[in-house]
């Protein structure tokens, strides 16, 4: 899967969240791409971790 606008919004929400060390390393390439404004293929397991952490962030208005 390539990064969609929806997925990039979720990455933005978790960019500075408190992640486990393992997940921080798993998501490092995603954060680098996000910071550089690049689009890259995102494996399903990585997408599921992004969605997992994004769902646990406080709701914003």
XYZ file of C-alpha atoms in Angstrom:
61
model
C 0.000 0.000 0.000
C 1.214 3.491 -0.704
C 0.741 6.323 1.732
C -2.692 7.850 1.407
C -3.722 11.241 2.758
C -5.652 9.441 5.487
C -2.633 7.399 6.497
C -0.336 10.445 6.475
C -2.765 12.250 8.808
C -2.482 9.304 11.185
C 1.313 9.388 10.958
C 1.180 13.067 11.843
C -0.932 12.258 14.914
C 1.527 9.671 16.228
C 4.767 11.400 15.165
C 5.603 12.453 18.722
C 3.537 9.877 20.610
C 4.990 7.587 23.226
C 5.724 4.439 21.184
C 7.428 1.241 22.225
C 11.078 0.983 21.223
C 10.300 -1.825 18.778
C 7.466 0.100 17.124
C 9.548 3.298 16.984
C 12.187 1.352 15.009
C 9.523 -0.294 12.824
C 8.027 3.110 11.998
C 11.336 4.974 11.575
C 11.301 4.759 7.723
C 7.718 6.041 7.709
C 8.658 9.022 9.884
C 11.664 9.802 7.667
C 9.441 9.724 4.568
C 6.847 11.858 6.316
C 9.435 14.455 7.324
C 10.871 14.540 3.786
C 7.429 14.719 2.151
C 8.004 11.489 0.245
C 5.561 8.740 -0.584
C 6.623 5.173 -0.015
C 5.045 1.736 0.043
C 3.824 0.813 3.500
C 3.507 -2.869 4.389
C 0.214 -3.948 5.997
C 1.857 -4.707 9.372
C 3.277 -1.169 9.522
C -0.077 0.308 8.573
C -1.751 -1.680 11.339
C 0.729 -0.310 13.913
C 0.102 3.245 12.700
C -3.640 2.738 13.056
C -3.162 1.075 16.465
C -1.297 4.046 17.924
C -3.467 6.658 16.196
C -6.587 5.107 17.733
C -5.083 5.557 21.190
C -4.303 9.257 20.801
C -6.586 11.814 22.416
C -9.267 13.184 20.126
C -8.474 16.588 18.656
C -10.905 19.183 17.384
